[in-house]
mmCIF file of C-alpha atoms in Angstrom:
data_model
loop_
_atom_site.group_PDB
_atom_site.id
_atom_site.type_symbol
_atom_site.label_atom_id
_atom_site.label_comp_id
_atom_site.label_asym_id
_atom_site.label_seq_id
_atom_site.Cartn_x
_atom_site.Cartn_y
_atom_site.Cartn_z
ATOM 1 C CA MET B 1 -16.087 38.610 44.553
ATOM 2 C CA GLN B 2 -13.989 41.698 45.213
ATOM 3 C CA ILE B 3 -14.749 42.821 48.769
ATOM 4 C CA LEU B 4 -13.672 45.849 50.804
ATOM 5 C CA VAL B 5 -13.152 44.994 54.471
ATOM 6 C CA THR B 6 -12.764 48.019 56.743
ATOM 7 C CA GLY B 7 -11.162 47.427 60.124
ATOM 8 C CA ALA B 8 -9.022 44.723 58.484
ATOM 9 C CA ALA B 9 -6.295 44.946 61.144
ATOM 10 C CA GLY B 10 -8.893 44.486 63.883
ATOM 11 C CA PHE B 11 -9.885 41.269 65.603
ATOM 12 C CA ILE B 12 -12.941 40.316 63.534
ATOM 13 C CA GLY B 13 -11.652 41.999 60.377
ATOM 14 C CA PHE B 14 -8.422 40.007 60.394
ATOM 15 C CA HIS B 15 -10.240 36.693 60.756
ATOM 16 C CA LEU B 16 -12.763 37.664 58.092
ATOM 17 C CA CYS B 17 -10.030 38.575 55.586
ATOM 18 C CA GLU B 18 -8.297 35.264 56.238
ATOM 19 C CA ARG B 19 -11.521 33.309 55.665
ATOM 20 C CA LEU B 20 -12.506 35.194 52.510
ATOM 21 C CA LEU B 21 -9.030 34.755 51.032
ATOM 22 C CA SER B 22 -9.089 31.035 51.780
ATOM 23 C CA MET B 23 -12.341 30.889 49.798
ATOM 24 C CA GLY B 24 -10.716 32.521 46.765
ATOM 25 C CA HIS B 25 -12.226 35.988 47.037
ATOM 26 C CA THR B 26 -10.222 39.148 46.330
ATOM 27 C CA VAL B 27 -10.015 41.402 49.389
ATOM 28 C CA VAL B 28 -8.976 45.009 49.898
ATOM 29 C CA GLY B 29 -8.337 45.726 53.565
ATOM 30 C CA LEU B 30 -8.532 49.155 55.155
ATOM 31 C CA ASP B 31 -7.656 50.263 58.687
ATOM 32 C CA ASN B 32 -6.354 53.418 60.351
ATOM 33 C CA ILE B 33 -4.357 51.351 62.891
ATOM 34 C CA ASN B 34 -5.102 53.759 65.723
ATOM 35 C CA GLY B 35 -3.582 53.479 69.172
ATOM 36 C CA TYR B 36 -6.730 52.528 71.096
ATOM 37 C CA TYR B 37 -4.920 49.286 71.924
ATOM 38 C CA ASP B 38 -1.489 47.766 71.176
ATOM 39 C CA ILE B 39 -0.529 48.579 67.586
ATOM 40 C CA ASN B 40 1.931 45.668 67.643
ATOM 41 C CA LEU B 41 -0.982 43.243 67.856
ATOM 42 C CA LYS B 42 -2.637 44.870 64.842
ATOM 43 C CA MET B 43 0.613 44.719 62.871
ATOM 44 C CA SER B 44 1.086 41.077 63.862
ATOM 45 C CA ARG B 45 -2.348 40.265 62.453
ATOM 46 C CA LEU B 46 -1.454 42.032 59.198
ATOM 47 C CA SER B 47 1.872 40.211 59.060
ATOM 48 C CA HIS B 48 -0.055 36.940 59.325
ATOM 49 C CA LEU B 49 -1.922 38.070 56.182
ATOM 50 C CA GLY B 50 1.340 38.813 54.378
ATOM 51 C CA ILE B 51 1.401 42.585 54.913
ATOM 52 C CA THR B 52 4.821 43.503 56.282
ATOM 53 C CA GLU B 53 4.777 47.216 55.499
ATOM 54 C CA VAL B 54 1.913 49.694 55.875
ATOM 55 C CA PHE B 55 1.600 52.847 53.793
ATOM 56 C CA GLU B 56 -0.699 55.733 54.617
ATOM 57 C CA HIS B 57 -3.036 56.371 51.676
ATOM 58 C CA LYS B 58 -1.074 53.881 49.541
ATOM 59 C CA VAL B 59 -1.720 50.229 48.836
ATOM 60 C CA ALA B 60 0.508 47.374 50.065
ATOM 61 C CA VAL B 61 0.342 43.999 48.341
ATOM 62 C CA SER B 62 0.345 40.805 50.404
ATOM 63 C CA LYS B 63 3.482 38.666 50.254
ATOM 64 C CA LYS B 64 1.323 35.666 51.142
ATOM 65 C CA TYR B 65 -1.736 36.152 48.928
ATOM 66 C CA GLY B 66 -0.319 38.394 46.195
ATOM 67 C CA ASP B 67 -2.884 40.433 44.270
ATOM 68 C CA LYS B 68 -5.685 38.656 46.104
ATOM 69 C CA PHE B 69 -5.087 40.877 49.142
ATOM 70 C CA HIS B 70 -4.253 44.576 49.176
ATOM 71 C CA PHE B 71 -4.107 46.747 52.299
ATOM 72 C CA THR B 72 -4.098 50.495 52.873
ATOM 73 C CA LYS B 73 -4.054 52.770 55.909
ATOM 74 C CA ILE B 74 -6.918 55.267 55.684
ATOM 75 C CA ASN B 75 -9.297 56.870 58.172
ATOM 76 C CA LEU B 76 -12.907 56.046 57.390
ATOM 77 C CA GLU B 77 -13.816 59.746 57.691
ATOM 78 C CA ASP B 78 -11.152 60.767 55.114
ATOM 79 C CA LYS B 79 -13.172 62.515 52.398
ATOM 80 C CA ILE B 80 -10.264 62.599 49.948
ATOM 81 C CA HIS B 81 -8.568 59.207 50.031
ATOM 82 C CA LEU B 82 -11.574 56.952 50.710
ATOM 83 C CA PRO B 83 -13.366 58.155 47.532
ATOM 84 C CA LEU B 84 -10.102 57.617 45.600
ATOM 85 C CA LEU B 85 -9.991 54.025 46.840
ATOM 86 C CA PHE B 86 -13.486 53.463 45.461
ATOM 87 C CA LYS B 87 -12.375 54.929 42.129
ATOM 88 C CA THR B 88 -9.414 52.542 42.026
ATOM 89 C CA TYR B 89 -11.318 49.314 42.765
ATOM 90 C CA LYS B 90 -14.666 47.963 41.642
ATOM 91 C CA PHE B 91 -16.120 46.473 44.804
ATOM 92 C CA ASP B 92 -18.899 43.906 44.698
ATOM 93 C CA ALA B 93 -19.591 44.381 48.407
ATOM 94 C CA VAL B 94 -18.358 46.207 51.499
ATOM 95 C CA CYS B 95 -18.012 44.824 55.017
ATOM 96 C CA ASN B 96 -17.676 47.657 57.510
ATOM 97 C CA LEU B 97 -15.983 46.536 60.713
ATOM 98 C CA ALA B 98 -14.062 49.776 61.261
ATOM 99 C CA ALA B 99 -15.214 51.771 64.273
ATOM 100 C CA GLN B 100 -13.981 53.294 67.475
ATOM 101 C CA ALA B 101 -14.653 50.402 69.811
ATOM 102 C CA GLY B 102 -15.253 50.251 73.545
ATOM 103 C CA VAL B 103 -18.236 51.120 75.712
ATOM 104 C CA ARG B 104 -16.272 52.530 78.661
ATOM 105 C CA TYR B 105 -13.878 54.588 76.541
ATOM 106 C CA SER B 106 -16.842 56.387 74.974
ATOM 107 C CA LEU B 107 -17.332 58.116 78.330
ATOM 108 C CA GLU B 108 -13.764 59.469 78.195
ATOM 109 C CA ASP B 109 -13.493 60.604 74.583
ATOM 110 C CA PRO B 110 -16.939 60.893 72.976
ATOM 111 C CA MET B 111 -15.826 62.959 69.982
ATOM 112 C CA VAL B 112 -13.709 60.183 68.492
ATOM 113 C CA TYR B 113 -16.878 58.059 68.304
ATOM 114 C CA ILE B 114 -18.670 60.781 66.378
ATOM 115 C CA GLU B 115 -15.789 61.118 63.905
ATOM 116 C CA SER B 116 -15.219 57.423 63.278
ATOM 117 C CA ASN B 117 -18.603 55.813 63.845
ATOM 118 C CA ILE B 118 -20.903 58.548 62.521
ATOM 119 C CA VAL B 119 -18.920 60.714 60.078
ATOM 120 C CA GLY B 120 -16.856 57.745 58.900
ATOM 121 C CA PHE B 121 -19.897 55.557 58.302
ATOM 122 C CA VAL B 122 -21.783 58.135 56.251
ATOM 123 C CA ASN B 123 -18.606 58.841 54.264
ATOM 124 C CA LEU B 124 -18.432 55.142 53.433
ATOM 125 C CA LEU B 125 -22.098 55.071 52.388
ATOM 126 C CA GLU B 126 -21.525 58.128 50.196
ATOM 127 C CA CYS B 127 -18.604 56.406 48.471
ATOM 128 C CA MET B 128 -20.819 53.401 47.810
ATOM 129 C CA ARG B 129 -23.623 55.585 46.507
ATOM 130 C CA HIS B 130 -21.428 57.460 44.036
ATOM 131 C CA ASN B 131 -19.601 54.354 42.809
ATOM 132 C CA ASP B 132 -22.614 52.072 42.369
ATOM 133 C CA VAL B 133 -21.656 49.587 45.089
ATOM 134 C CA LYS B 134 -24.918 47.965 46.077
ATOM 135 C CA LYS B 135 -24.203 45.825 49.146
ATOM 136 C CA ILE B 136 -22.906 46.529 52.640
ATOM 137 C CA VAL B 137 -22.694 44.267 55.673
ATOM 138 C CA TYR B 138 -21.827 46.318 58.744
ATOM 139 C CA ALA B 139 -21.087 45.833 62.423
ATOM 140 C CA SER B 140 -23.720 46.968 64.854
ATOM 141 C CA SER B 141 -23.623 45.869 68.490
ATOM 142 C CA SER B 142 -25.586 44.134 71.232
ATOM 143 C CA SER B 143 -25.039 47.331 73.234
ATOM 144 C CA VAL B 144 -27.994 48.910 71.378
ATOM 145 C CA TYR B 145 -30.312 46.878 73.643
ATOM 146 C CA GLY B 146 -29.201 48.819 76.709
ATOM 147 C CA ASN B 147 -30.482 47.340 79.953
ATOM 148 C CA SER B 148 -33.439 45.619 78.341
ATOM 149 C CA LYS B 149 -35.140 43.212 80.731
ATOM 150 C CA THR B 150 -36.727 41.250 77.884
ATOM 151 C CA VAL B 151 -34.591 38.219 77.029
ATOM 152 C CA PRO B 152 -33.491 36.857 74.704
ATOM 153 C CA PHE B 153 -32.871 40.113 72.820
ATOM 154 C CA SER B 154 -34.743 40.230 69.521
ATOM 155 C CA VAL B 155 -34.117 42.541 66.566
ATOM 156 C CA ASP B 156 -37.827 43.355 66.830
ATOM 157 C CA ASP B 157 -37.310 44.873 70.305
ATOM 158 C CA LYS B 158 -37.441 48.629 70.768
ATOM 159 C CA VAL B 159 -33.884 49.980 71.131
ATOM 160 C CA ASP B 160 -34.383 53.677 71.812
ATOM 161 C CA GLU B 161 -32.620 53.837 75.187
ATOM 162 C CA PRO B 162 -28.860 53.337 74.678
ATOM 163 C CA ILE B 163 -26.808 53.758 77.848
ATOM 164 C CA SER B 164 -23.482 54.676 76.208
ATOM 165 C CA LEU B 165 -22.466 56.887 73.317
ATOM 166 C CA TYR B 166 -20.917 53.833 71.676
ATOM 167 C CA ALA B 167 -24.327 52.163 71.672
ATOM 168 C CA ALA B 168 -25.966 55.340 70.372
ATOM 169 C CA SER B 169 -23.450 55.506 67.499
ATOM 170 C CA LYS B 170 -24.264 51.917 66.514
ATOM 171 C CA LYS B 171 -27.994 52.616 66.564
ATOM 172 C CA ALA B 172 -27.282 55.650 64.375
ATOM 173 C CA ASN B 173 -25.467 53.383 61.911
ATOM 174 C CA GLU B 174 -28.572 51.235 61.598
ATOM 175 C CA LEU B 175 -30.711 54.286 60.877
ATOM 176 C CA MET B 176 -28.279 55.669 58.301
ATOM 177 C CA ALA B 177 -28.015 52.289 56.582
ATOM 178 C CA TYR B 178 -31.801 52.132 56.343
ATOM 179 C CA THR B 179 -31.905 55.603 54.802
ATOM 180 C CA TYR B 180 -29.323 54.766 52.128
ATOM 181 C CA SER B 181 -31.071 51.494 51.423
ATOM 182 C CA HIS B 182 -34.389 53.290 50.970
ATOM 183 C CA LEU B 183 -33.070 56.194 48.913
ATOM 184 C CA PHE B 184 -30.349 54.576 46.814
ATOM 185 C CA GLY B 185 -31.150 50.868 46.699
ATOM 186 C CA ILE B 186 -28.063 49.776 48.658
ATOM 187 C CA GLN B 187 -28.638 46.379 50.263
ATOM 188 C CA SER B 188 -27.767 46.919 53.937
ATOM 189 C CA ILE B 189 -27.368 44.073 56.427
ATOM 190 C CA GLY B 190 -26.562 45.037 60.019
ATOM 191 C CA LEU B 191 -25.095 42.488 62.447
ATOM 192 C CA ARG B 192 -25.432 43.070 66.177
ATOM 193 C CA PHE B 193 -22.342 41.361 67.596
ATOM 194 C CA PHE B 194 -22.479 39.757 71.042
ATOM 195 C CA THR B 195 -19.141 39.686 72.991
ATOM 196 C CA VAL B 196 -16.871 38.105 70.399
ATOM 197 C CA TYR B 197 -13.800 36.286 71.747
ATOM 198 C CA GLY B 198 -11.058 33.986 70.495
ATOM 199 C CA PRO B 199 -7.428 33.934 69.269
ATOM 200 C CA TRP B 200 -6.028 37.322 68.175
ATOM 201 C CA GLY B 201 -8.702 39.010 70.331
ATOM 202 C CA ARG B 202 -8.648 42.565 71.623
ATOM 203 C CA PRO B 203 -6.570 43.338 74.770
ATOM 204 C CA ASP B 204 -9.374 45.500 76.213
ATOM 205 C CA MET B 205 -11.887 42.629 76.234
ATOM 206 C CA ALA B 206 -12.568 40.348 79.204
ATOM 207 C CA MET B 207 -11.072 37.200 77.654
ATOM 208 C CA PHE B 208 -7.684 38.826 77.069
ATOM 209 C CA LEU B 209 -7.670 40.914 80.255
ATOM 210 C CA PHE B 210 -8.492 37.982 82.529
ATOM 211 C CA THR B 211 -6.097 35.519 80.895
ATOM 212 C CA ASP B 212 -3.253 38.044 80.965
ATOM 213 C CA ALA B 213 -3.870 38.900 84.618
ATOM 214 C CA ILE B 214 -4.225 35.302 85.813
ATOM 215 C CA LEU B 215 -1.094 34.078 84.034
ATOM 216 C CA ASN B 216 0.910 37.070 85.275
ATOM 217 C CA ASN B 217 -0.339 36.926 88.887
ATOM 218 C CA LYS B 218 -2.206 40.220 88.649
ATOM 219 C CA PRO B 219 -5.618 40.951 90.217
ATOM 220 C CA ILE B 220 -8.688 41.175 88.013
ATOM 221 C CA LYS B 221 -11.635 43.495 88.503
ATOM 222 C CA VAL B 222 -14.970 41.707 88.522
ATOM 223 C CA PHE B 223 -17.684 44.291 87.930
ATOM 224 C CA ASN B 224 -21.152 44.200 89.466
ATOM 225 C CA ASN B 225 -19.672 41.703 91.951
ATOM 226 C CA GLY B 226 -19.748 39.049 89.248
ATOM 227 C CA GLU B 227 -23.489 39.343 88.608
ATOM 228 C CA LEU B 228 -23.004 39.832 84.880
ATOM 229 C CA TYR B 229 -24.028 37.519 82.056
ATOM 230 C CA ARG B 230 -22.560 37.684 78.568
ATOM 231 C CA ASP B 231 -23.474 35.868 75.376
ATOM 232 C CA PHE B 232 -19.836 35.037 74.574
ATOM 233 C CA THR B 233 -19.522 34.170 70.877
ATOM 234 C CA TYR B 234 -16.491 32.433 69.403
ATOM 235 C CA ILE B 235 -14.762 34.148 66.495
ATOM 236 C CA ASP B 236 -15.111 31.240 64.032
ATOM 237 C CA ASP B 237 -18.887 31.212 64.513
ATOM 238 C CA VAL B 238 -19.029 34.972 63.988
ATOM 239 C CA VAL B 239 -16.970 34.832 60.791
ATOM 240 C CA GLN B 240 -19.165 32.050 59.443
ATOM 241 C CA GLY B 241 -22.172 34.332 59.873
ATOM 242 C CA VAL B 242 -20.491 37.366 58.308
ATOM 243 C CA VAL B 243 -19.305 35.375 55.290
ATOM 244 C CA ALA B 244 -22.793 33.973 54.777
ATOM 245 C CA THR B 245 -24.317 37.457 54.578
ATOM 246 C CA LEU B 246 -21.554 38.810 52.333
ATOM 247 C CA THR B 247 -21.499 36.026 49.764
ATOM 248 C CA ASN B 248 -25.169 35.049 49.554
ATOM 249 C CA THR B 249 -26.440 36.393 46.222
ATOM 250 C CA GLU B 250 -29.947 34.953 46.549
ATOM 251 C CA PHE B 251 -30.990 37.039 49.547
ATOM 252 C CA THR B 252 -32.931 39.960 48.077
ATOM 253 C CA LYS B 253 -34.250 41.904 51.069
ATOM 254 C CA LYS B 254 -32.886 45.463 50.842
ATOM 255 C CA TYR B 255 -32.552 46.083 54.583
ATOM 256 C CA ALA B 256 -32.091 43.583 57.406
ATOM 257 C CA LEU B 257 -30.824 43.372 60.976
ATOM 258 C CA TYR B 258 -29.618 40.244 62.773
ATOM 259 C CA ASN B 259 -28.192 39.253 66.119
ATOM 260 C CA ILE B 260 -24.938 37.334 65.824
ATOM 261 C CA GLY B 261 -24.401 35.640 69.163
ATOM 262 C CA ASN B 262 -24.061 32.221 70.750
ATOM 263 C CA SER B 263 -27.528 32.340 72.338
ATOM 264 C CA LYS B 264 -26.131 30.796 75.546
ATOM 265 C CA PRO B 265 -25.324 33.487 78.147
ATOM 266 C CA VAL B 266 -22.535 32.632 80.584
ATOM 267 C CA LYS B 267 -22.175 34.066 84.085
ATOM 268 C CA LEU B 268 -18.971 36.090 84.376
ATOM 269 C CA LEU B 269 -17.751 34.102 87.410
ATOM 270 C CA ASP B 270 -18.223 30.844 85.506
ATOM 271 C CA PHE B 271 -16.293 32.327 82.587
ATOM 272 C CA ILE B 272 -13.415 33.200 84.926
ATOM 273 C CA GLU B 273 -13.523 29.722 86.475
ATOM 274 C CA GLU B 274 -13.097 28.140 83.043
ATOM 275 C CA ILE B 275 -10.055 30.360 82.363
ATOM 276 C CA GLU B 276 -8.635 29.221 85.705
ATOM 277 C CA LYS B 277 -9.002 25.592 84.618
ATOM 278 C CA CYS B 278 -7.281 26.242 81.283
ATOM 279 C CA THR B 279 -4.398 28.192 82.822
ATOM 280 C CA GLY B 280 -4.053 26.002 85.913
ATOM 281 C CA LYS B 281 -3.989 29.104 88.111
ATOM 282 C CA LYS B 282 -6.472 30.804 90.424
ATOM 283 C CA ALA B 283 -7.595 34.358 89.794
ATOM 284 C CA ASP B 284 -7.098 37.108 92.362
ATOM 285 C CA LYS B 285 -10.604 38.584 92.052
ATOM 286 C CA VAL B 286 -11.334 42.147 93.155
ATOM 287 C CA MET B 287 -15.078 42.665 93.314
ATOM 288 C CA ALA B 288 -16.195 46.038 91.956
ATOM 289 C CA PRO B 289 -19.493 47.877 91.359
ATOM 290 C CA MET B 290 -21.239 48.183 88.014
ATOM 291 C CA GLN B 291 -19.463 50.446 85.535
ATOM 292 C CA PRO B 292 -21.306 53.324 83.824
ATOM 293 C CA GLY B 293 -22.436 52.295 80.348
ATOM 294 C CA ASP B 294 -22.254 48.555 81.075
ATOM 295 C CA VAL B 295 -25.260 46.259 80.865
ATOM 296 C CA GLU B 296 -26.114 43.409 83.217
ATOM 297 C CA ARG B 297 -26.987 40.745 80.661
ATOM 298 C CA THR B 298 -26.759 40.014 76.947
ATOM 299 C CA PHE B 299 -28.651 37.169 75.292
ATOM 300 C CA ALA B 300 -29.118 36.891 71.526
ATOM 301 C CA ASP B 301 -32.168 35.568 69.740
ATOM 302 C CA VAL B 302 -30.570 34.279 66.522
ATOM 303 C CA SER B 303 -33.603 32.485 65.066
ATOM 304 C CA ASP B 304 -34.020 34.922 62.152
ATOM 305 C CA PHE B 305 -30.347 34.631 61.266
ATOM 306 C CA GLN B 306 -30.569 30.851 61.383
ATOM 307 C CA LYS B 307 -33.627 30.874 59.127
ATOM 308 C CA ASP B 308 -32.298 33.312 56.518
ATOM 309 C CA PHE B 309 -28.608 32.388 56.379
ATOM 310 C CA GLY B 310 -28.218 29.043 58.140
ATOM 311 C CA TYR B 311 -26.264 30.618 60.994
ATOM 312 C CA SER B 312 -25.384 27.943 63.529
ATOM 313 C CA PRO B 313 -22.917 28.770 66.341
ATOM 314 C CA ASN B 314 -21.455 25.505 67.598
ATOM 315 C CA THR B 315 -18.317 26.292 69.606
ATOM 316 C CA PRO B 316 -18.762 25.439 73.318
ATOM 317 C CA ILE B 317 -17.415 28.013 75.756
ATOM 318 C CA LYS B 318 -14.880 25.504 77.142
ATOM 319 C CA THR B 319 -13.466 24.862 73.671
ATOM 320 C CA GLY B 320 -13.298 28.558 72.819
ATOM 321 C CA ILE B 321 -11.529 29.509 76.045
ATOM 322 C CA HIS B 322 -9.022 26.684 75.640
ATOM 323 C CA LYS B 323 -8.190 27.832 72.091
ATOM 324 C CA PHE B 324 -7.720 31.420 73.248
ATOM 325 C CA VAL B 325 -5.442 30.502 76.160
ATOM 326 C CA GLU B 326 -3.290 28.333 73.898
ATOM 327 C CA TRP B 327 -3.015 31.166 71.365
ATOM 328 C CA TYR B 328 -2.218 33.702 74.100
ATOM 329 C CA LYS B 329 0.661 31.610 75.435
ATOM 330 C CA LYS B 330 2.098 31.129 71.951
ATOM 331 C CA TYR B 331 1.664 34.777 70.980
ATOM 332 C CA THR B 332 3.276 36.241 74.093
ATOM 333 C CA THR B 333 6.173 33.790 73.863
ATOM 334 C CA GLN B 334 6.757 34.420 70.166
ATOM 335 C CA TYR B 335 6.413 38.194 70.051
ATOM 336 C CA LYS B 336 7.260 39.174 73.638
ATOM 337 C CA LEU B 337 5.188 42.319 73.239
ATOM 338 C CA LEU B 338 2.835 42.190 76.195
#
């Protein structure tokens, strides 16, 4: 298959490209490489995929994978160069992982979420529509559930009360995908991600923040006084689920939504304790109140995903944390960027 992966320099996108390439697929990666977090980390991911130079609106060819992997720097909302990309390549499917991420940041700069997550997403759907690309798998988020008290979270639950603009933008993506599926026959599969962590992870996420602080003798903020539960999901399990939806040609339903989580919520304080064990150092915890836009608990019901695509997360939290800490130590020693 020839697959477009947007957000290819991002955490999940990088791992997905690597997996698809190892399977023999041809991948075109797209990312705008914005400065929301350390650009050096994004460039290091791309370098790992054989992309040593990045060209705005032009394609770079991988030195590792050759013509199997091309990469270009484009904004998803670019109404000139994104359509040209679709004219250049004949995509069998699109995986949209590009978005302005971050719940808390959406309170500071809401307009960037509208541009990237709303305008960018409909621009992508329009390119698919006009170039006869009939399948998209896209990133939604567990944040759409808001502060739902019904657990585990099911895709059949009502999700009309988002508590951040980020969550609202992801719910909007689901609605737009349904519309394009209904009107133009585009198969649309939305995946609600639940707190993904692992090697090459984002610096603004708890796993990276806590490990960095503990190893560098810095205090960590523990929100809601530690009374938070997250369905931490290891990156390899997530990629397995994304690949299954992208490459399955027998699944015929035109529109579907799934949770992609571990289905085993972990208390934040227990998560921190496990990092302490892996690093051999104690955390300097600063207890803090709940942050606006945050939710108290996430817990994924993945039964539908298991039934339809054989999704089976199997990485224990201890194993996942150990792998991240080992990667973090190697990365910071090798690149000396953080």
